[in-house]
Amino acid sequence: MFNINPAIAQNTADKKWWKESVFYQIYMPSYADSNGDGYGDFKGMTQKLDYLKKIGIKGIWLTPFLTSPKVDNGYDIANYYEVDPTYGTKADFDIFLNEAHKRGIKVIIDMVLNHTSTDCKWFQESRKSKDNLYRDYYIWKDEPNNWESFFGGTAWEKDAATNQYYYHKFDKRMADLNWSNPKVVAEVQKILRFWLDAGVDGFRLDVINFLTTNGITKDNPMKNGQQEHLNDIDQEGVKDAMKIIKSTVNEYDNRFIVGEIGSDKIEVLKQYQSQDLLDVVFNFNFGSIKEFSTKRIFDELQSMEKNMSNYPTLFFGSHDMPRMIDRLADGNTDRATALAALILTAKGVPFIYYGEEIGMHNIIAQNINEMVDIQGKTHYQLAISQGKNDKEALLEGNEHNRDKSRSPMQWNAEAFAGFSTEKSWIKINPDYKEINVAALKNQKKSILNSYKKLTALRNKEKVLQYGSYDNLEIEGDQISFTRSFENEKITVLINFGIKKVITLPKNAKILLGQKELKTNSYIIYKN
């Protein structure tokens, strides 16, 4: 049994719209294509807002849609003020935002402040000469240190124009910004204000603890043949940079910041979540568990409760990891639904990744030509350069390939899954004829209709938005908790183990589920 910390309980009563919202992540290229070019766009998404409202979504997180050569699908921004033509125009964005707001749906946008595309005007100027006005927007050195790219290989690229190396924590076409330059900080503030003035409700900050705020320090140590990223992330000045970002966002009312922190240590995560830093951070210890384990899920819930002073985030899927139903549920829809019940009733801010609500599965590249993701392709090429054959290299590439969860949304059984009329930028899962919105909405007990019931319950019950834990327990393969708020209590039992019959307290009112708890089922009742 785990009891609530009273200091945390007090904090949960602080009313915020984002604590009341179920968020839905839309991977921009893959949601809805209105013009048949094979890429999702704002007009397509605007047409789907009623669908999201019916599911009970109150917040949307959009992955990057700004002008980009798309080396990393938009996480390489070339112009921070323009909508990429692939997704439409700024006017299309404005209509989408306005229509979302009309339906009571807030919108936060992905903002990449660690690096820019090498196509960005700043970098194009920076590379011209050592005394260019933009030179110090990036990090240039005569000799590189040993820091490695997170995509594999060195993090340094020599540029012939000035015979110096520039630093790139990711792909060589994504150059890291120099956050120790006040001009870079001022540029970032200008960008944030531009989009806040446009009406966005907040930001999801990409790899925000990777910012190079203290320049290039000493080499990273090696451990068991692997580089430990001790000096190239979580630099001393990162918190100061976050404070500036937060204070800029706080110039506007009711805005929200969620940070992607590249760490699997709760001690690191918790230090970035506070009133003057980030509202919430994504906890990948919980969200990206590699294989199902009731105890591991429970331990992470308990750890977040013990360590996070504000709300944790609750999610099992994103564009960077394999689909939740394949990774954690072995393709079992009942277990996927039970996991959804967990994130929609436990304490925290829930994020649903598009397609989870219909049980979408991974796609797998059958050859290198089917692979789109730069991370997968980089690992394939590295394997080939190490003398591996095509089959071995493809295996290696697929292991790191993030395409798995990026296939187009499956709307119906028509050609191209109703996503597009012509084609799609990435392959569509062949199971779309059975697994699609149109088919599942008519099946009473489908995963889609279960999601609708769960979100409707969360949207209705303040206890599920603000309640603190009275207890948080595990017994075998059953996780249970009671949450209370303003004299109301709701108890949730989620059973991943053998069938059992529950004896309810007197006067308990069942909100969802049944007393007979089958394997991979749940009961939610009001005390």
Short mmCIF file of C-alpha atoms in Angstrom, two decimals:
data_model
loop_
_atom_site.label_atom_id
_atom_site.label_comp_id
_atom_site.label_asym_id
_atom_site.label_seq_id
_atom_site.Cartn_x
_atom_site.Cartn_y
_atom_site.Cartn_z
CA MET A 1 0.00 0.00 0.00
CA PHE A 2 1.18 3.50 -0.79
CA ASN A 3 -0.14 6.62 0.95
CA ILE A 4 -0.23 10.09 -0.51
CA ASN A 5 2.20 12.78 0.51
CA PRO A 6 0.01 15.64 1.98
CA ALA A 7 2.13 18.30 0.22
CA ILE A 8 1.40 16.63 -3.12
CA ALA A 9 -2.31 16.31 -2.25
CA GLN A 10 -2.56 20.05 -1.68
CA ASN A 11 -0.90 20.76 -5.01
CA THR A 12 -3.39 18.64 -6.95
CA ALA A 13 -6.24 20.96 -5.97
CA ASP A 14 -4.67 23.74 -8.06
CA LYS A 15 -7.21 24.00 -10.90
CA LYS A 16 -5.70 24.00 -14.38
CA TRP A 17 -7.37 23.23 -17.72
CA TRP A 18 -4.62 20.81 -18.65
CA LYS A 19 -5.28 18.71 -15.55
CA GLU A 20 -8.85 18.29 -16.81
CA SER A 21 -7.86 17.35 -20.37
CA VAL A 22 -7.31 14.11 -22.22
CA PHE A 23 -4.66 14.92 -24.84
CA TYR A 24 -4.38 13.34 -28.26
CA GLN A 25 -1.10 13.33 -30.18
CA ILE A 26 -1.43 13.85 -33.92
CA TYR A 27 1.58 12.86 -36.00
CA MET A 28 1.16 15.49 -38.70
CA PRO A 29 1.98 13.58 -41.94
CA SER A 30 -0.20 10.61 -41.03
CA TYR A 31 -3.59 11.82 -39.83
CA ALA A 32 -5.82 13.04 -42.66
CA ASP A 33 -4.91 14.11 -46.21
CA SER A 34 -7.35 16.54 -47.87
CA ASN A 35 -5.63 17.02 -51.25
CA GLY A 36 -4.39 13.56 -52.26
CA ASP A 37 -0.65 14.28 -52.03
CA GLY A 38 -0.15 11.47 -49.52
CA TYR A 39 0.55 13.71 -46.51
CA GLY A 40 -1.79 14.75 -43.71
CA ASP A 41 -2.66 18.45 -43.62
CA PHE A 42 -4.59 21.07 -41.66
CA LYS A 43 -7.68 20.93 -43.87
CA GLY A 44 -7.82 17.17 -43.39
CA MET A 45 -7.43 17.48 -39.62
CA THR A 46 -10.09 20.19 -39.42
CA GLN A 47 -12.55 17.73 -40.97
CA LYS A 48 -11.74 15.24 -38.17
CA LEU A 49 -12.29 17.57 -35.20
CA ASP A 50 -15.86 16.33 -34.65
CA TYR A 51 -14.49 12.79 -34.40
CA LEU A 52 -12.04 13.92 -31.71
CA LYS A 53 -14.77 15.78 -29.85
CA LYS A 54 -16.89 12.61 -29.84
CA ILE A 55 -14.02 10.65 -28.30
CA GLY A 56 -13.86 13.28 -25.55
CA ILE A 57 -10.51 14.82 -26.46
CA LYS A 58 -9.89 18.20 -24.78
CA GLY A 59 -6.31 18.81 -25.95
CA ILE A 60 -4.36 18.13 -29.14
CA TRP A 61 -0.57 17.91 -29.40
CA LEU A 62 0.61 18.53 -32.96
CA THR A 63 4.02 17.28 -34.05
CA PRO A 64 6.06 19.86 -36.03
CA PHE A 65 4.39 21.50 -39.04
CA LEU A 66 6.82 24.36 -39.71
CA THR A 67 8.87 24.67 -42.92
CA SER A 68 11.32 21.80 -43.04
CA PRO A 69 13.22 19.57 -45.49
CA LYS A 70 11.86 16.72 -43.30
CA VAL A 71 15.12 14.87 -42.78
CA ASP A 72 13.57 13.97 -39.41
CA ASN A 73 9.91 14.51 -40.34
CA GLY A 74 9.75 18.13 -39.30
CA TYR A 75 11.96 17.96 -36.21
CA ASP A 76 14.46 19.83 -38.42
CA ILE A 77 12.95 23.31 -38.76
CA ALA A 78 14.11 25.65 -41.53
CA ASN A 79 11.69 28.52 -40.81
CA TYR A 80 10.00 28.98 -37.43
CA TYR A 81 7.38 31.42 -38.73
CA GLU A 82 5.98 29.54 -41.72
CA VAL A 83 3.67 26.55 -42.06
CA ASP A 84 5.27 23.93 -44.29
CA PRO A 85 3.34 23.87 -47.62
CA THR A 86 2.91 20.09 -47.19
CA TYR A 87 0.45 20.84 -44.37
CA GLY A 88 -1.21 23.88 -45.93
CA THR A 89 -0.96 27.58 -45.15
CA LYS A 90 -0.96 29.74 -42.03
CA ALA A 91 -4.60 30.52 -42.87
CA ASP A 92 -5.37 26.76 -42.84
CA PHE A 93 -3.68 26.52 -39.44
CA ASP A 94 -5.70 29.49 -38.13
CA ILE A 95 -8.97 27.88 -39.28
CA PHE A 96 -7.97 24.56 -37.67
CA LEU A 97 -7.09 26.29 -34.38
CA ASN A 98 -10.29 28.34 -34.38
CA GLU A 99 -12.46 25.28 -35.14
CA ALA A 100 -10.70 23.28 -32.38
CA HIS A 101 -11.32 26.09 -29.90
CA LYS A 102 -15.00 26.26 -30.93
CA ARG A 103 -15.28 22.59 -29.91
CA GLY A 104 -13.59 23.18 -26.55
CA ILE A 105 -10.32 21.58 -27.69
CA LYS A 106 -7.01 23.26 -26.83
CA VAL A 107 -3.99 22.88 -29.12
CA ILE A 108 -0.32 22.67 -28.13
CA ILE A 109 2.40 22.56 -30.76
CA ASP A 110 5.77 20.86 -30.92
CA MET A 111 8.63 23.32 -30.71
CA VAL A 112 12.20 22.27 -31.52
CA LEU A 113 14.65 24.66 -29.87
CA ASN A 114 17.72 22.42 -29.57
CA HIS A 115 18.67 22.52 -33.25
CA THR A 116 17.59 23.83 -36.65
CA SER A 117 17.76 22.39 -40.11
CA THR A 118 20.98 23.25 -41.94
CA ASP A 119 18.57 24.79 -44.50
CA CYS A 120 17.65 27.44 -41.92
CA LYS A 121 18.68 30.98 -42.93
CA TRP A 122 20.62 31.31 -39.67
CA PHE A 123 22.79 28.30 -40.48
CA GLN A 124 23.23 29.27 -44.13
CA GLU A 125 24.61 32.61 -42.93
CA SER A 126 26.60 31.04 -40.10
CA ARG A 127 28.59 28.79 -42.42
CA LYS A 128 29.67 31.63 -44.75
CA SER A 129 32.54 32.93 -42.63
CA LYS A 130 33.96 32.92 -39.11
CA ASP A 131 32.97 36.55 -38.57
CA ASN A 132 29.41 36.27 -39.91
CA LEU A 133 26.75 37.82 -37.64
CA TYR A 134 25.10 34.39 -37.32
CA ARG A 135 28.33 32.43 -36.73
CA ASP A 136 27.76 32.11 -32.99
CA TYR A 137 24.17 30.96 -33.41
CA TYR A 138 25.76 27.50 -33.77
CA ILE A 139 28.76 25.70 -32.29
CA TRP A 140 31.92 25.64 -34.40
CA LYS A 141 35.28 24.08 -33.48
CA ASP A 142 38.65 23.52 -35.15
CA GLU A 143 38.84 20.05 -33.60
CA PRO A 144 35.90 17.89 -32.50
CA ASN A 145 35.69 16.08 -29.17
CA ASN A 146 34.33 12.53 -28.79
CA TRP A 147 30.62 13.37 -28.49
CA GLU A 148 28.38 11.06 -30.50
CA SER A 149 25.17 11.72 -32.38
CA PHE A 150 22.05 10.13 -30.88
CA PHE A 151 21.40 8.70 -34.35
CA GLY A 152 24.79 6.94 -34.33
CA GLY A 153 28.30 8.02 -35.36
CA THR A 154 30.08 11.28 -34.55
CA ALA A 155 28.21 14.47 -33.58
CA TRP A 156 30.57 16.63 -35.66
CA GLU A 157 30.59 17.53 -39.33
CA LYS A 158 33.39 19.36 -41.15
CA ASP A 159 32.23 22.23 -43.34
CA ALA A 160 34.50 23.02 -46.30
CA ALA A 161 33.59 26.73 -46.43
CA THR A 162 35.54 27.60 -43.25
CA ASN A 163 37.31 24.30 -42.59
CA GLN A 164 35.71 24.03 -39.12
CA TYR A 165 33.40 21.43 -37.58
CA TYR A 166 29.85 22.20 -36.48
CA TYR A 167 28.07 20.27 -33.73
CA HIS A 168 24.92 18.20 -34.38
CA LYS A 169 23.47 16.04 -31.63
CA PHE A 170 21.23 14.35 -34.19
CA ASP A 171 21.59 14.14 -37.98
CA LYS A 172 24.32 16.21 -39.69
CA ARG A 173 21.56 18.20 -41.41
CA MET A 174 20.31 19.29 -37.96
CA ALA A 175 22.80 21.74 -36.43
CA ASP A 176 22.65 22.46 -32.69
CA LEU A 177 21.94 26.01 -31.55
CA ASN A 178 24.36 27.78 -29.22
CA TRP A 179 22.24 28.64 -26.19
CA SER A 180 25.10 30.53 -24.54
CA ASN A 181 24.54 33.25 -27.17
CA PRO A 182 21.95 35.81 -25.87
CA LYS A 183 20.89 36.51 -29.47
CA VAL A 184 19.73 32.89 -29.83
CA VAL A 185 17.70 33.22 -26.61
CA ALA A 186 16.10 36.45 -27.90
CA GLU A 187 15.24 34.75 -31.22
CA VAL A 188 13.57 31.88 -29.35
CA GLN A 189 11.48 34.29 -27.26
CA LYS A 190 10.35 36.02 -30.44
CA ILE A 191 9.30 32.67 -31.97
CA LEU A 192 7.35 31.63 -28.86
CA ARG A 193 5.51 34.97 -28.73
CA PHE A 194 4.64 34.71 -32.43
CA TRP A 195 2.82 31.40 -31.93
CA LEU A 196 1.27 32.43 -28.62
CA ASP A 197 -0.07 35.55 -30.36
CA ALA A 198 -1.47 33.20 -33.03
CA GLY A 199 -3.52 31.54 -30.26
CA VAL A 200 -1.77 28.26 -29.46
CA ASP A 201 -2.42 26.97 -25.95
CA GLY A 202 1.13 25.88 -25.23
CA PHE A 203 4.11 23.87 -26.37
CA ARG A 204 5.59 20.42 -26.27
CA LEU A 205 9.34 21.10 -26.08
CA ASP A 206 11.46 18.57 -27.95
CA VAL A 207 14.59 17.12 -26.23
CA ILE A 208 14.63 20.24 -24.08
CA ASN A 209 17.34 19.09 -21.62
CA PHE A 210 19.76 18.62 -24.54
CA LEU A 211 20.23 22.37 -25.04
CA THR A 212 23.92 23.28 -25.31
CA THR A 213 23.95 26.12 -22.78
CA ASN A 214 27.51 25.76 -21.49
CA GLY A 215 29.30 25.11 -24.77
CA ILE A 216 31.42 22.09 -25.55
CA THR A 217 32.89 20.71 -22.37
CA LYS A 218 35.06 17.62 -21.86
CA ASP A 219 34.80 14.25 -23.61
CA ASN A 220 32.08 11.83 -22.56
CA PRO A 221 33.31 8.76 -20.67
CA MET A 222 32.94 5.26 -22.14
CA LYS A 223 31.34 2.35 -20.28
CA ASN A 224 31.19 -1.20 -21.66
CA GLY A 225 32.02 0.10 -25.12
CA GLN A 226 29.12 2.59 -25.01
CA GLN A 227 29.39 6.33 -24.61
CA GLU A 228 27.78 7.77 -21.49
CA HIS A 229 26.10 11.08 -22.29
CA LEU A 230 27.25 12.92 -19.18
CA ASN A 231 28.55 16.19 -20.59
CA ASP A 232 26.41 16.78 -23.66
CA ILE A 233 23.02 16.76 -21.91
CA ASP A 234 21.66 18.29 -18.68
CA GLN A 235 24.27 21.05 -18.78
CA GLU A 236 24.31 23.51 -15.89
CA GLY A 237 22.58 26.33 -17.76
CA VAL A 238 19.63 24.25 -19.01
CA LYS A 239 17.38 25.24 -16.10
CA ASP A 240 18.10 28.94 -16.65
CA ALA A 241 17.13 28.51 -20.30
CA MET A 242 13.90 26.77 -19.26
CA LYS A 243 13.10 29.58 -16.82
CA ILE A 244 13.36 32.09 -19.66
CA ILE A 245 11.10 29.92 -21.84
CA LYS A 246 8.55 29.57 -19.01
CA SER A 247 8.55 33.27 -18.11
CA THR A 248 8.01 34.11 -21.80
CA VAL A 249 5.06 31.70 -22.01
CA ASN A 250 3.72 33.09 -18.72
CA GLU A 251 3.28 36.49 -20.37
CA TYR A 252 0.10 34.83 -21.74
CA ASP A 253 -2.75 33.44 -19.65
CA ASN A 254 -3.56 29.74 -19.26
CA ARG A 255 -0.77 28.30 -21.34
CA PHE A 256 0.82 24.88 -20.84
CA ILE A 257 4.31 23.46 -21.35
CA VAL A 258 5.19 19.78 -21.50
CA GLY A 259 8.84 18.85 -21.86
CA GLU A 260 10.50 15.87 -23.46
CA ILE A 261 13.42 15.11 -21.15
CA GLY A 262 15.92 12.65 -22.58
CA SER A 263 16.53 10.60 -19.46
CA ASP A 264 15.32 7.39 -17.84
CA LYS A 265 16.13 8.61 -14.31
CA ILE A 266 13.22 9.91 -12.23
CA GLU A 267 15.71 12.04 -10.23
CA VAL A 268 16.59 13.87 -13.46
CA LEU A 269 12.97 14.18 -14.63
CA LYS A 270 11.60 15.56 -11.38
CA GLN A 271 14.07 18.44 -11.22
CA TYR A 272 12.67 19.94 -14.42
CA GLN A 273 9.05 19.98 -13.28
CA SER A 274 8.23 23.03 -11.20
CA GLN A 275 6.35 26.32 -11.28
CA ASP A 276 9.17 28.24 -12.97
CA LEU A 277 10.36 25.40 -15.25
CA LEU A 278 8.03 22.90 -16.98
CA ASP A 279 4.39 22.20 -16.05
CA VAL A 280 4.85 18.48 -16.72
CA VAL A 281 7.48 16.23 -18.27
CA PHE A 282 7.09 13.01 -20.22
CA ASN A 283 8.23 10.08 -18.10
CA PHE A 284 9.54 7.47 -20.52
CA ASN A 285 10.22 5.04 -17.66
CA PHE A 286 6.45 4.62 -17.62
CA GLY A 287 5.56 5.48 -21.21
CA SER A 288 8.12 3.42 -23.09
CA ILE A 289 8.22 0.22 -21.04
CA LYS A 290 9.52 -2.31 -23.58
CA GLU A 291 7.44 -5.30 -22.57
CA PHE A 292 4.40 -5.88 -20.41
CA SER A 293 4.84 -6.29 -16.67
CA THR A 294 2.12 -5.47 -14.14
CA LYS A 295 4.75 -4.95 -11.45
CA ARG A 296 6.87 -2.67 -13.63
CA ILE A 297 3.83 -0.51 -14.48
CA PHE A 298 2.85 -0.35 -10.82
CA ASP A 299 6.40 0.48 -9.71
CA GLU A 300 6.52 3.38 -12.16
CA LEU A 301 3.12 4.70 -10.98
CA GLN A 302 4.39 4.50 -7.42
CA SER A 303 7.69 6.16 -8.31
CA MET A 304 5.92 9.06 -10.04
CA GLU A 305 3.62 9.52 -7.04
CA LYS A 306 6.57 9.55 -4.67
CA ASN A 307 8.85 11.78 -6.74
CA MET A 308 6.86 14.17 -8.90
CA SER A 309 5.75 17.33 -7.09
CA ASN A 310 3.24 18.16 -9.82
CA TYR A 311 1.19 15.88 -12.06
CA PRO A 312 2.92 13.07 -13.92
CA THR A 313 2.15 12.32 -17.56
CA LEU A 314 0.44 9.05 -18.46
CA PHE A 315 0.99 7.54 -21.90
CA PHE A 316 1.98 4.28 -23.55
CA GLY A 317 2.54 5.43 -27.13
CA SER A 318 4.24 8.10 -29.22
CA HIS A 319 5.83 8.62 -32.63
CA ASP A 320 9.20 7.44 -31.27
CA MET A 321 8.21 3.99 -30.05
CA PRO A 322 6.43 0.87 -31.33
CA ARG A 323 2.64 0.76 -31.08
CA MET A 324 1.31 0.14 -27.58
CA ILE A 325 -0.94 -2.78 -28.59
CA ASP A 326 2.05 -4.70 -30.02
CA ARG A 327 4.63 -3.68 -27.44
CA LEU A 328 2.60 -4.17 -24.26
CA ALA A 329 -0.50 -6.15 -25.20
CA ASP A 330 0.80 -8.84 -27.61
CA GLY A 331 -1.88 -7.71 -30.04
CA ASN A 332 -4.61 -8.35 -27.43
CA THR A 333 -7.34 -5.68 -27.69
CA ASP A 334 -8.69 -6.40 -24.18
CA ARG A 335 -5.30 -5.78 -22.60
CA ALA A 336 -4.82 -2.61 -24.69
CA THR A 337 -8.21 -1.40 -23.42
CA ALA A 338 -7.27 -2.21 -19.80
CA LEU A 339 -4.05 -0.21 -20.25
CA ALA A 340 -6.12 2.67 -21.63
CA ALA A 341 -8.35 2.45 -18.53
CA LEU A 342 -5.22 2.81 -16.41
CA ILE A 343 -3.94 6.01 -18.05
CA LEU A 344 -7.43 7.54 -18.16
CA THR A 345 -8.20 6.99 -14.47
CA ALA A 346 -4.83 7.17 -12.66
CA LYS A 347 -3.45 10.50 -11.40
CA GLY A 348 -1.82 12.47 -14.17
CA VAL A 349 -2.26 14.05 -17.58
CA PRO A 350 -3.15 11.34 -20.14
CA PHE A 351 -1.86 11.42 -23.72
CA ILE A 352 -3.41 9.13 -26.35
CA TYR A 353 -1.31 8.56 -29.47
CA TYR A 354 -3.41 8.72 -32.64
CA GLY A 355 -4.72 5.30 -33.70
CA GLU A 356 -4.37 3.79 -30.21
CA GLU A 357 -8.10 4.24 -29.78
CA ILE A 358 -8.73 1.80 -32.67
CA GLY A 359 -5.90 -0.59 -31.81
CA MET A 360 -3.58 0.24 -34.71
CA HIS A 361 -0.59 -2.10 -35.13
CA ASN A 362 3.07 -1.62 -36.12
CA ILE A 363 4.21 -1.57 -39.71
CA ILE A 364 7.52 -3.31 -40.53
CA ALA A 365 9.81 -2.43 -43.46
CA GLN A 366 10.31 -5.49 -45.68
CA ASN A 367 13.23 -3.80 -47.47
CA ILE A 368 15.30 -0.64 -47.13
CA ASN A 369 13.14 1.17 -49.73
CA GLU A 370 10.15 0.88 -47.41
CA MET A 371 12.07 2.58 -44.60
CA VAL A 372 11.50 6.32 -44.21
CA ASP A 373 12.85 7.09 -40.72
CA ILE A 374 16.32 8.66 -40.65
CA GLN A 375 17.19 6.79 -37.44
CA GLY A 376 16.35 3.40 -38.98
CA LYS A 377 18.17 4.22 -42.23
CA THR A 378 21.27 5.46 -40.35
CA HIS A 379 21.50 2.19 -38.40
CA TYR A 380 21.00 0.20 -41.62
CA GLN A 381 23.88 2.07 -43.30
CA LEU A 382 26.11 1.69 -40.21
CA ALA A 383 25.45 -2.08 -40.26
CA ILE A 384 26.33 -2.27 -43.99
CA SER A 385 29.55 -0.29 -43.35
CA GLN A 386 30.43 -2.83 -40.62
CA GLY A 387 30.29 -5.63 -43.22
CA LYS A 388 26.81 -6.98 -42.43
CA ASN A 389 24.70 -8.28 -45.33
CA ASP A 390 21.40 -6.72 -46.40
CA LYS A 391 19.26 -9.07 -44.31
CA GLU A 392 21.31 -8.43 -41.15
CA ALA A 393 21.40 -4.68 -41.81
CA LEU A 394 17.62 -4.59 -42.36
CA LEU A 395 17.13 -6.35 -39.03
CA GLU A 396 19.35 -3.75 -37.35
CA GLY A 397 17.60 -0.89 -39.15
CA ASN A 398 14.15 -2.17 -38.18
CA GLU A 399 15.18 -2.46 -34.56
CA HIS A 400 15.80 1.30 -34.49
CA ASN A 401 13.18 2.21 -37.09
CA ARG A 402 10.52 4.59 -35.74
CA ASP A 403 8.26 4.14 -38.78
CA LYS A 404 6.51 1.32 -36.88
CA SER A 405 3.98 3.63 -35.26
CA ARG A 406 3.81 6.31 -37.97
CA SER A 407 1.58 4.66 -40.57
CA PRO A 408 -1.53 6.56 -41.76
CA MET A 409 -4.62 6.73 -39.58
CA GLN A 410 -7.11 4.03 -40.60
CA TRP A 411 -10.46 5.75 -41.14
CA ASN A 412 -12.33 3.19 -43.24
CA ALA A 413 -11.94 0.12 -45.48
CA GLU A 414 -11.72 2.12 -48.71
CA ALA A 415 -8.51 2.57 -50.72
CA PHE A 416 -5.66 4.12 -48.71
CA ALA A 417 -7.66 3.51 -45.49
CA GLY A 418 -9.63 6.71 -46.06
CA PHE A 419 -6.47 8.63 -45.15
CA SER A 420 -5.87 9.83 -48.71
CA THR A 421 -7.40 9.47 -52.15
CA GLU A 422 -4.17 8.80 -54.03
CA LYS A 423 -1.24 7.44 -52.03
CA SER A 424 0.53 7.81 -48.71
CA TRP A 425 4.00 9.01 -47.81
CA ILE A 426 4.62 5.80 -45.85
CA LYS A 427 3.10 2.36 -46.18
CA ILE A 428 -0.38 1.68 -44.81
CA ASN A 429 -0.87 -1.30 -42.54
CA PRO A 430 -2.61 -3.99 -44.63
CA ASP A 431 -4.96 -4.74 -41.69
CA TYR A 432 -6.82 -1.44 -42.32
CA LYS A 433 -9.81 -3.24 -43.87
CA GLU A 434 -10.73 -4.71 -40.45
CA ILE A 435 -9.14 -2.16 -38.11
CA ASN A 436 -10.63 1.23 -38.92
CA VAL A 437 -12.85 3.89 -37.35
CA ALA A 438 -15.90 3.22 -39.54
CA ALA A 439 -15.95 -0.52 -38.68
CA LEU A 440 -15.23 -0.13 -34.97
CA LYS A 441 -17.69 2.64 -34.15
CA ASN A 442 -20.55 0.26 -35.03
CA GLN A 443 -19.26 -2.54 -32.78
CA LYS A 444 -20.73 -1.98 -29.33
CA LYS A 445 -17.80 -3.47 -27.40
CA SER A 446 -14.99 -2.27 -29.69
CA ILE A 447 -11.80 -0.71 -28.34
CA LEU A 448 -12.95 2.62 -29.85
CA ASN A 449 -16.23 2.61 -27.94
CA SER A 450 -14.40 1.62 -24.75
CA TYR A 451 -12.10 4.65 -25.17
CA LYS A 452 -15.16 6.88 -25.63
CA LYS A 453 -16.73 5.60 -22.40
CA LEU A 454 -13.48 6.00 -20.46
CA THR A 455 -12.81 9.55 -21.64
CA ALA A 456 -16.46 10.52 -21.05
CA LEU A 457 -16.13 9.26 -17.48
CA ARG A 458 -12.87 11.13 -16.90
CA ASN A 459 -14.34 14.32 -18.38
CA LYS A 460 -17.37 14.05 -16.09
CA GLU A 461 -15.75 13.09 -12.78
CA LYS A 462 -13.58 15.74 -11.11
CA VAL A 463 -12.14 12.98 -8.90
CA LEU A 464 -10.47 11.48 -11.98
CA GLN A 465 -9.03 14.88 -12.90
CA TYR A 466 -7.94 16.22 -9.52
CA GLY A 467 -8.22 13.36 -7.03
CA SER A 468 -5.23 12.37 -4.93
CA TYR A 469 -4.52 8.73 -4.13
CA ASP A 470 -5.92 7.37 -0.88
CA ASN A 471 -4.06 4.20 -1.79
CA LEU A 472 -2.20 2.67 -4.68
CA GLU A 473 -1.80 -1.11 -4.45
CA ILE A 474 -0.76 -4.22 -6.34
CA GLU A 475 -1.91 -7.74 -5.65
CA GLY A 476 -0.59 -10.33 -8.07
CA ASP A 477 -1.49 -9.02 -11.52
CA GLN A 478 -4.10 -6.56 -10.26
CA ILE A 479 -3.45 -2.84 -9.83
CA SER A 480 -5.95 -0.91 -7.72
CA PHE A 481 -6.26 2.62 -6.41
CA THR A 482 -8.80 4.90 -4.79
CA ARG A 483 -8.74 8.60 -5.61
CA SER A 484 -10.57 11.25 -3.59
CA PHE A 485 -11.47 14.87 -4.19
CA GLU A 486 -13.96 17.16 -2.45
CA ASN A 487 -15.63 14.40 -0.42
CA GLU A 488 -15.98 12.02 -3.36
CA LYS A 489 -14.09 8.78 -3.88
CA ILE A 490 -13.61 6.59 -6.95
CA THR A 491 -11.95 3.18 -6.86
CA VAL A 492 -10.37 1.55 -9.90
CA LEU A 493 -9.34 -2.12 -10.15
CA ILE A 494 -7.50 -3.27 -13.26
CA ASN A 495 -6.96 -7.00 -13.54
CA PHE A 496 -4.27 -8.36 -15.87
CA GLY A 497 -4.28 -11.77 -14.16
CA ILE A 498 -6.66 -14.66 -13.57
CA LYS A 499 -10.42 -14.16 -13.40
CA LYS A 500 -11.81 -13.10 -10.01
CA VAL A 501 -15.09 -11.88 -8.55
CA ILE A 502 -14.97 -8.63 -6.58
CA THR A 503 -17.05 -7.93 -3.48
CA LEU A 504 -18.01 -4.28 -3.58
CA PRO A 505 -18.52 -2.10 -0.51
CA LYS A 506 -22.13 -1.42 0.47
CA ASN A 507 -23.73 1.40 -1.56
CA ALA A 508 -20.95 1.32 -4.18
CA LYS A 509 -22.09 2.52 -7.60
CA ILE A 510 -20.46 0.87 -10.62
CA LEU A 511 -19.43 3.49 -13.19
CA LEU A 512 -17.79 1.14 -15.71
CA GLY A 513 -17.01 -2.57 -15.81
CA GLN A 514 -18.42 -5.53 -13.90
CA LYS A 515 -17.91 -7.31 -10.55
CA GLU A 516 -16.64 -10.35 -12.39
CA LEU A 517 -13.13 -9.27 -13.30
CA LYS A 518 -12.00 -11.33 -16.27
CA THR A 519 -8.36 -11.32 -17.41
CA ASN A 520 -7.53 -7.89 -18.88
CA SER A 521 -10.63 -6.17 -17.55
CA TYR A 522 -11.43 -3.42 -15.06
CA ILE A 523 -14.08 -2.08 -12.74
CA ILE A 524 -14.50 1.55 -11.75
CA TYR A 525 -16.91 2.39 -8.96
CA LYS A 526 -17.89 5.31 -6.77
CA ASN A 527 -17.77 4.72 -3.03
#
